[in-house]
Coordinates of C-alpha atoms in Angstrom, one line a residue:
M1 CA -21.1 -0.4 17.2
S2 CA -19.1 0.6 20.2
I3 CA -17.0 3.7 19.8
S4 CA -14.4 5.0 22.3
K5 CA -12.9 8.4 21.5
R6 CA -9.5 9.1 23.1
G7 CA -9.1 12.7 22.0
A8 CA -7.5 14.2 19.0
A9 CA -4.0 14.7 20.4
M10 CA -3.3 11.8 22.8
V11 CA 0.2 10.3 22.7
A12 CA -0.5 6.7 23.3
S13 CA 1.9 5.2 25.7
L14 CA -0.4 2.1 25.5
G15 CA 0.4 1.9 21.8
V16 CA 4.1 1.5 22.5
L17 CA 3.9 -2.3 22.7
A18 CA 6.4 -5.1 22.1
L19 CA 5.9 -6.9 18.8
A20 CA 4.2 -10.0 20.3
A21 CA 5.6 -12.7 18.1
C22 CA 8.8 -11.1 17.0
S23 CA 12.4 -11.3 18.3
T24 CA 14.3 -8.2 19.4
P25 CA 15.2 -6.5 16.1
E26 CA 18.8 -6.5 15.0
T27 CA 20.1 -4.1 12.4
T28 CA 23.0 -5.1 10.2
S29 CA 25.1 -2.8 8.1
G30 CA 25.2 -2.3 4.4
G31 CA 27.6 -0.3 2.3
A32 CA 27.0 3.4 2.0
S33 CA 25.6 4.6 -1.3
D34 CA 25.0 7.9 -3.0
G35 CA 22.2 8.3 -0.4
G36 CA 24.9 9.0 2.1
T37 CA 23.9 6.4 4.7
T38 CA 26.4 5.0 7.2
D39 CA 26.4 1.5 8.9
A40 CA 23.1 0.7 10.6
T41 CA 23.8 0.6 14.4
S42 CA 20.5 1.3 16.1
A43 CA 17.0 -0.1 16.3
A44 CA 15.6 2.9 18.1
S45 CA 13.0 5.1 16.5
E46 CA 15.4 8.0 16.4
A47 CA 18.9 7.3 15.2
P48 CA 21.9 9.0 16.9
A49 CA 22.8 12.4 15.5
S50 CA 26.0 11.1 14.0
D51 CA 24.0 8.7 11.9
R52 CA 22.0 11.5 10.2
T53 CA 23.5 13.0 7.1
E54 CA 22.2 15.9 5.0
V55 CA 22.0 15.2 1.2
G56 CA 21.1 17.2 -1.9
A57 CA 18.2 14.9 -2.8
L58 CA 16.6 11.7 -1.6
T59 CA 16.9 8.4 -3.3
P60 CA 13.9 6.0 -2.9
R61 CA 14.5 3.1 -0.5
I62 CA 13.2 -0.3 -1.2
V63 CA 11.8 -2.3 1.7
L64 CA 11.6 -6.1 1.3
A65 CA 9.8 -8.5 3.7
H66 CA 11.3 -12.0 3.5
D67 CA 11.8 -15.2 5.6
G68 CA 13.5 -14.0 8.7
G69 CA 12.9 -10.3 8.6
V70 CA 12.8 -7.0 6.7
T71 CA 15.7 -5.7 4.6
T72 CA 16.1 -2.2 3.1
I73 CA 18.2 -1.5 0.0
D74 CA 19.1 1.7 -1.9
S75 CA 17.3 2.1 -5.2
A76 CA 20.4 3.7 -6.7
D77 CA 22.7 0.8 -6.5
G78 CA 21.1 -2.0 -4.5
A79 CA 23.3 -1.5 -1.5
V80 CA 21.9 -3.1 1.7
L81 CA 21.2 -0.3 4.2
G82 CA 19.9 -2.5 7.0
T83 CA 18.1 -5.7 8.1
S84 CA 15.8 -6.2 11.0
E85 CA 15.2 -9.7 12.1
L86 CA 11.6 -10.9 12.6
D87 CA 10.0 -14.2 13.5
G88 CA 7.0 -15.4 11.4
Y89 CA 5.4 -14.0 8.2
A90 CA 5.5 -10.2 7.8
R91 CA 3.4 -8.0 5.6
L92 CA 4.1 -4.5 4.6
N93 CA 1.9 -1.4 4.1
P94 CA 2.5 2.3 3.8
A95 CA 2.3 4.1 7.2
G96 CA 1.1 7.3 5.6
D97 CA 4.0 9.6 6.1
G98 CA 6.3 8.5 3.2
R99 CA 9.0 7.5 5.6
H100 CA 7.7 4.7 7.7
V101 CA 6.3 1.3 6.7
A102 CA 3.7 -0.6 8.8
V103 CA 5.0 -4.1 9.4
S104 CA 2.2 -6.6 10.2
A105 CA 3.6 -9.7 12.0
G106 CA 2.5 -11.8 14.9
E107 CA -0.3 -10.0 16.9
A108 CA 0.8 -6.4 16.2
V109 CA 1.6 -3.7 13.6
T110 CA 5.0 -2.2 14.2
F111 CA 6.4 0.8 12.4
Y112 CA 9.7 0.6 10.5
D113 CA 11.7 3.7 9.9
T114 CA 13.2 3.7 6.4
G115 CA 15.4 6.7 7.3
L116 CA 14.4 9.2 4.7
L117 CA 13.7 12.8 6.0
A118 CA 12.3 15.7 4.0
Q119 CA 12.1 18.8 6.2
G120 CA 10.4 21.9 5.0
H121 CA 12.4 25.1 5.4
G122 CA 10.6 28.2 4.1
D123 CA 10.1 27.8 0.4
H124 CA 12.2 24.7 0.0
F125 CA 13.2 21.4 1.6
H126 CA 16.3 20.0 3.3
Y127 CA 16.9 16.3 2.9
Y128 CA 18.5 13.9 5.4
V129 CA 19.2 10.2 5.5
Q130 CA 19.8 7.8 8.4
S131 CA 20.0 4.1 8.9
P132 CA 16.7 2.2 8.6
A133 CA 15.5 0.5 11.8
L134 CA 12.4 -1.3 13.3
T135 CA 11.0 1.1 15.9
D136 CA 9.4 0.2 19.2
L137 CA 6.2 1.9 18.2
S138 CA 3.6 -0.8 17.9
V139 CA -0.2 -1.3 17.8
E140 CA -1.6 -4.4 19.3
A141 CA -3.7 -6.1 16.6
P142 CA -4.6 -9.8 16.8
H143 CA -4.5 -11.1 13.2
P144 CA -3.5 -7.8 11.8
G145 CA -5.3 -6.9 8.6
H146 CA -5.7 -3.9 6.4
V147 CA -3.6 -0.7 7.1
V148 CA -5.2 2.3 5.3
P149 CA -3.7 5.8 5.3
H150 CA -5.9 8.7 4.1
D151 CA -6.3 12.4 4.8
G152 CA -3.6 12.5 7.5
R153 CA -4.8 9.5 9.5
T154 CA -4.0 5.8 9.3
A155 CA -6.5 3.1 10.2
I156 CA -5.3 -0.3 11.5
F157 CA -7.8 -3.1 11.4
A158 CA -7.4 -6.2 13.6
D159 CA -9.3 -9.1 12.0
G160 CA -9.1 -11.2 15.3
T161 CA -11.0 -8.7 17.4
G162 CA -12.6 -6.2 15.0
A163 CA -10.6 -3.4 16.7
I164 CA -9.8 -0.3 14.7
T165 CA -7.0 2.0 15.7
L166 CA -6.5 5.4 14.1
I167 CA -3.2 7.1 14.4
D168 CA -1.5 10.3 13.2
P169 CA 1.4 9.1 11.0
S170 CA 3.1 12.5 11.2
A171 CA 4.0 11.8 14.9
L172 CA 6.1 8.8 14.0
A173 CA 9.0 11.0 12.9
D174 CA 9.2 12.3 16.5
G175 CA 9.4 8.8 17.9
E176 CA 5.8 9.0 19.1
L177 CA 2.6 6.9 18.5
D178 CA -0.3 9.3 18.5
V179 CA -3.5 7.3 18.8
L180 CA -6.4 9.5 17.7
E181 CA -9.2 7.1 18.2
E182 CA -9.9 3.5 19.1
T183 CA -13.1 1.8 18.1
A184 CA -14.4 -1.6 17.0
T185 CA -16.9 -3.4 14.7
D186 CA -19.8 -5.3 16.2
D187 CA -18.0 -8.7 15.6
P188 CA -14.6 -9.8 14.5
H189 CA -14.2 -10.4 10.8
H190 CA -11.8 -9.9 7.9
G191 CA -12.6 -6.3 7.4
V192 CA -11.3 -2.8 6.6
A193 CA -11.6 0.7 7.8
V194 CA -10.9 3.9 5.8
P195 CA -10.4 7.3 7.5
L196 CA -12.5 10.0 5.8
T197 CA -12.0 13.7 5.4
G198 CA -13.5 15.7 8.3
G199 CA -13.0 12.9 10.9
G200 CA -15.4 10.4 9.6
L201 CA -14.8 6.7 9.1
L202 CA -15.9 4.1 6.6
T203 CA -15.9 0.5 7.9
T204 CA -17.2 -3.0 7.2
Q205 CA -19.5 -5.0 9.4
G206 CA -19.8 -8.8 9.5
T207 CA -18.7 -12.0 11.1
E208 CA -16.1 -14.7 10.5
D209 CA -18.7 -16.5 8.4
S210 CA -20.4 -13.7 6.5
R211 CA -19.9 -10.0 5.7
S212 CA -21.9 -7.8 3.4
T213 CA -22.4 -4.5 5.2
V214 CA -20.5 -1.2 4.8
Q215 CA -21.1 1.8 7.0
V216 CA -20.0 5.4 7.1
L217 CA -19.8 7.1 10.5
D218 CA -19.4 10.8 11.2
A219 CA -16.9 12.2 13.7
D220 CA -19.3 11.5 16.5
G221 CA -19.8 7.9 15.6
N222 CA -23.2 8.2 14.1
V223 CA -24.0 6.1 11.0
T224 CA -24.7 8.4 8.1
A225 CA -24.7 5.9 5.2
E226 CA -25.0 2.1 5.0
T227 CA -25.3 -0.6 2.4
D228 CA -26.0 -4.4 2.9
D229 CA -25.5 -5.1 -0.8
C230 CA -21.8 -6.1 -0.7
P231 CA -21.5 -9.8 0.0
G232 CA -18.0 -10.9 0.7
V233 CA -16.8 -7.3 1.0
H234 CA -13.1 -7.2 0.5
G235 CA -10.7 -4.6 -0.8
E236 CA -11.0 -0.8 -0.9
A237 CA -9.7 2.0 -2.9
V238 CA -9.9 5.8 -2.5
A239 CA -10.6 7.6 -5.8
Q240 CA -10.7 11.3 -6.9
P241 CA -13.0 13.1 -4.5
T242 CA -16.1 15.1 -5.6
E243 CA -17.0 18.5 -4.4
S244 CA -19.0 16.8 -1.7
G245 CA -16.1 14.8 -0.4
D246 CA -14.4 11.4 -0.4
V247 CA -15.1 8.7 -2.9
V248 CA -14.4 5.1 -1.9
S249 CA -14.8 1.9 -3.9
L250 CA -15.1 -1.6 -2.3
G251 CA -15.1 -5.0 -3.8
C252 CA -18.1 -7.4 -3.4
E253 CA -19.1 -10.7 -4.9
N254 CA -21.9 -9.2 -6.9
G255 CA -20.1 -6.2 -8.4
A256 CA -18.4 -3.3 -6.7
V257 CA -20.0 -0.6 -4.5
V258 CA -19.1 3.1 -4.5
Y259 CA -19.4 5.6 -1.6
R260 CA -19.9 9.0 -3.2
D261 CA -21.7 12.2 -2.3
G262 CA -22.7 10.8 1.1
E263 CA -24.4 7.7 -0.4
F264 CA -23.6 4.2 -1.6
H265 CA -24.0 3.4 -5.3
K266 CA -23.9 -0.1 -6.9
I267 CA -22.0 -0.9 -10.0
A268 CA -24.0 -3.4 -12.0
P269 CA -22.1 -6.7 -12.3
A270 CA -21.0 -8.0 -15.7
A271 CA -21.8 -11.5 -14.7
D272 CA -23.8 -13.4 -12.1
Y273 CA -20.7 -13.6 -9.9
Q274 CA -18.2 -10.7 -10.1
R275 CA -15.6 -10.3 -7.4
N276 CA -13.5 -7.1 -7.5
G277 CA -11.7 -7.9 -4.2
N278 CA -8.4 -6.3 -5.0
Q279 CA -8.5 -2.6 -5.9
K280 CA -6.1 0.3 -6.5
G281 CA -7.1 3.9 -6.6
H282 CA -5.4 7.2 -7.3
P283 CA -6.3 10.6 -5.7
S284 CA -6.5 12.4 -9.1
S285 CA -8.3 9.6 -11.0
P286 CA -12.1 8.8 -10.8
I287 CA -11.3 5.3 -12.2
V288 CA -10.4 2.4 -9.9
L289 CA -8.3 -0.5 -11.1
A290 CA -9.7 -3.8 -9.9
D291 CA -9.2 -7.5 -10.5
Q292 CA -12.1 -9.3 -12.3
K293 CA -13.0 -12.7 -10.9
V294 CA -16.1 -14.5 -12.2
E295 CA -15.8 -18.0 -10.8
A296 CA -17.5 -18.5 -7.4
D297 CA -15.9 -21.9 -7.0
P298 CA -12.7 -22.3 -9.1
E299 CA -11.8 -25.9 -10.0
D300 CA -8.4 -25.9 -8.4
G301 CA -9.2 -23.3 -5.8
I302 CA -7.4 -20.5 -7.6
E303 CA -9.0 -18.5 -10.4
R304 CA -6.5 -17.1 -12.9
P305 CA -8.3 -14.2 -14.5
T306 CA -7.1 -12.5 -17.6
E307 CA -9.6 -9.6 -17.4
I308 CA -9.3 -6.5 -15.2
A309 CA -12.1 -4.0 -14.4
L310 CA -11.8 -0.2 -14.6
L311 CA -14.5 1.0 -12.3
D312 CA -15.8 4.5 -13.0
T313 CA -16.8 6.1 -9.7
R314 CA -18.4 9.1 -11.5
D315 CA -21.4 7.2 -13.0
D316 CA -21.1 3.7 -11.5
S317 CA -20.1 2.1 -14.7
Q318 CA -17.2 -0.2 -15.6
Q319 CA -15.0 -1.2 -18.5
I320 CA -13.7 -4.8 -18.7
V321 CA -10.3 -5.2 -20.4
D322 CA -8.8 -8.6 -21.4
L323 CA -5.1 -8.6 -21.1
G324 CA -4.7 -12.1 -22.6
S325 CA -2.6 -13.4 -19.7
P326 CA -3.5 -14.1 -16.0
Y327 CA -2.3 -12.1 -13.0
W328 CA -2.6 -12.2 -9.2
F329 CA -3.4 -9.9 -6.4
R330 CA 0.1 -8.5 -6.1
S331 CA 0.0 -7.5 -9.8
L332 CA -1.9 -4.3 -9.5
D333 CA -0.8 -0.7 -8.9
R334 CA -1.2 2.9 -10.2
G335 CA 1.2 5.2 -11.9
P336 CA 1.9 8.9 -11.0
S337 CA -0.8 10.2 -13.4
G338 CA -3.2 7.4 -12.5
E339 CA -2.0 4.9 -15.1
A340 CA -3.3 1.4 -14.4
L341 CA -0.5 -1.1 -14.1
V342 CA -0.9 -4.9 -14.3
L343 CA 1.9 -7.5 -14.1
T344 CA 0.9 -10.6 -16.0
Y345 CA 2.0 -14.3 -16.2
D346 CA 3.6 -13.7 -19.6
G347 CA 6.2 -11.5 -17.9
E348 CA 4.9 -8.2 -19.1
L349 CA 4.1 -5.0 -17.2
N350 CA 1.0 -3.6 -18.9
I351 CA 0.6 0.1 -18.5
L352 CA -3.0 1.3 -19.4
D353 CA -4.8 4.5 -19.8
P354 CA -7.5 4.1 -17.2
E355 CA -10.1 6.3 -19.0
T356 CA -9.9 4.4 -22.3
G357 CA -8.5 1.0 -21.3
E358 CA -5.9 1.5 -24.0
I359 CA -2.6 -0.3 -23.3
L360 CA 0.1 2.4 -23.5
H361 CA 3.1 0.2 -22.9
E362 CA 3.8 -3.6 -22.7
V363 CA 7.1 -4.0 -21.0
P364 CA 8.8 -7.4 -20.8
V365 CA 10.2 -7.2 -17.3
V366 CA 10.3 -10.7 -15.7
Q367 CA 10.4 -14.3 -17.0
K368 CA 7.1 -16.1 -17.6
W369 CA 5.6 -17.2 -14.3
I370 CA 2.5 -18.7 -12.6
E371 CA 0.8 -17.8 -9.3
P372 CA 2.0 -19.9 -6.4
D373 CA -0.6 -22.2 -4.8
D374 CA 0.0 -20.5 -1.4
W375 CA -0.6 -16.7 -1.4
Q376 CA 2.2 -16.3 1.2
Q377 CA 4.8 -17.7 -1.2
A378 CA 7.0 -15.3 -3.1
G379 CA 5.8 -14.3 -6.6
P380 CA 6.4 -11.5 -9.0
M381 CA 5.1 -8.2 -7.6
M382 CA 5.6 -4.4 -7.7
A383 CA 5.4 -1.1 -6.0
V384 CA 5.1 2.3 -7.6
A385 CA 6.8 5.4 -6.3
D386 CA 8.3 8.6 -7.7
G387 CA 7.2 7.8 -11.2
T388 CA 8.8 4.3 -11.2
A389 CA 7.4 0.8 -11.1
F390 CA 9.7 -1.3 -8.9
V391 CA 9.1 -4.8 -10.3
V392 CA 10.4 -7.9 -8.4
D393 CA 11.3 -11.2 -9.9
P394 CA 11.9 -13.3 -6.7
A395 CA 12.7 -16.5 -8.6
N396 CA 15.9 -14.8 -10.0
Q397 CA 16.3 -12.3 -7.1
K398 CA 16.1 -9.4 -9.5
L399 CA 14.4 -6.0 -9.4
S400 CA 13.7 -3.9 -12.4
M401 CA 12.9 -0.2 -12.3
V402 CA 10.5 0.9 -15.0
D403 CA 9.8 4.5 -15.9
V404 CA 6.0 4.5 -16.0
A405 CA 5.7 7.4 -18.5
S406 CA 7.9 5.9 -21.1
G407 CA 7.7 2.2 -20.3
E408 CA 11.5 2.0 -20.3
I409 CA 13.5 -0.2 -17.9
Y410 CA 16.3 2.1 -16.7
R411 CA 17.9 0.1 -13.9
E412 CA 18.2 -3.5 -12.7
L413 CA 19.3 -4.6 -9.3
D414 CA 20.3 -7.9 -7.7
L415 CA 18.4 -8.6 -4.5
P416 CA 20.1 -9.9 -1.4
V417 CA 17.0 -11.9 -0.3
V418 CA 13.9 -13.6 -1.8
P419 CA 11.1 -11.2 -0.9
H420 CA 7.4 -11.9 -0.6
E421 CA 6.4 -8.2 0.0
I422 CA 7.7 -4.9 -1.2
Q423 CA 7.2 -1.2 -0.2
V424 CA 9.1 1.8 -1.5
T425 CA 9.5 5.1 0.4
T426 CA 10.5 8.4 -0.9
G427 CA 10.4 10.6 2.2
T428 CA 7.2 12.4 1.0
A429 CA 3.7 11.2 1.8
T430 CA 2.6 11.6 -1.8
G431 CA 5.5 9.5 -3.1
E432 CA 6.3 12.2 -5.6
Y433 CA 8.5 15.3 -5.3
E434 CA 7.3 18.8 -6.0
V435 CA 9.4 21.7 -7.3
R436 CA 9.5 24.5 -4.8
A437 CA 10.4 28.1 -5.8
G438 CA 13.8 29.1 -4.5
G439 CA 14.7 25.6 -3.3
E440 CA 18.1 24.4 -4.5
E441 CA 17.7 21.1 -2.7
S442 CA 14.2 20.4 -4.0
E443 CA 14.2 18.1 -7.0
G444 CA 11.4 17.9 -9.5
G445 CA 10.6 14.7 -11.3
H446 CA 12.4 11.6 -10.0
G447 CA 14.3 13.0 -7.0
G448 CA 17.8 12.1 -7.8
H449 CA 17.3 9.4 -10.5
D450 CA 19.9 9.6 -13.3
H451 CA 17.4 9.1 -16.2

């Protein structure tokens, strides 16, 4: 592996690149809501001072990727806050700071400012809102793949070259792209990289035709752990750490593999072929939620599993739960206390206790549906933030907001577009608000929700 360190505090002028296959972003206005926003007028990374407004609490903002661009709406009333035009298919990932979204389109990953600002002031926060806009902060990434934030760094993987770029997401708020490190895998492949605590990095190795290796490198680039027992490696999730450090689960075609206590551990598969290629973790849960596919060669090319796997990273065991209805890769997420959420074809949002596999709530939230033949087509999906599951029904252009703890739908919104991806930002990197002593502006619980 070739590793090139650029220093821990380099502001990367080289990273400020044009979005290769995208048009110049245009931002259109939407009505002001109780979030206090004004008309969107700028696509710069820092909005003019007149556009920034102080508010008592932040309302989560819903970012939707759709044909022609990215649109942001207010979760309080569905008001359109801004639209940035983009050519081609765009994917969305958290940037790692709770404010920006990483937009993968064309040959680059460009950062989108959702306009939510939570600024610490002594023992409390001050909150500000401004118009959302696509910034000019961009990382060149041919065939952009996984974007993974962890422990104050965000890793961007380029499938077309195997290049890995690590940035400091906190610098985005200052209108800067701070590239901490640039490295690459031995060969290009569909892979992933995960920043580890203490400056290390977990990454896959492979080729376009085959991949089965996962490595862990220390801050100096030395391989400290490795496994070759992960054929078809795909999908990653960070679980609750141990006293020794990070715990990461990865999907393979012969059962998942777990990095824990400096070593890799194999979870024995429940079938000859077991692919857990889509995974969701939670920082306070040792259990990883994963899909459960057992057909190496599905008859119509698409397996429609009804079972999910709950992977226990403490002892490398797993629990298989049959939900009785299929789901797809956009169906999985985690709640604020680690709840396992799965959106199934029968239109229900299943909320499970990850430790026991017990279904806590079955919430009818969308009409019955079936996975589209093309994964890029719009289908039911969700994102979880601030204790809420934001569930999208693209066929009816509806979004339902479900309180994860109670399983109650407390708000429904009409959508202005037919989205194929969703991200929700809250202004905080954790996605949840904390009560701070002496802070009148700091809201506990749902940060301005009225339920």
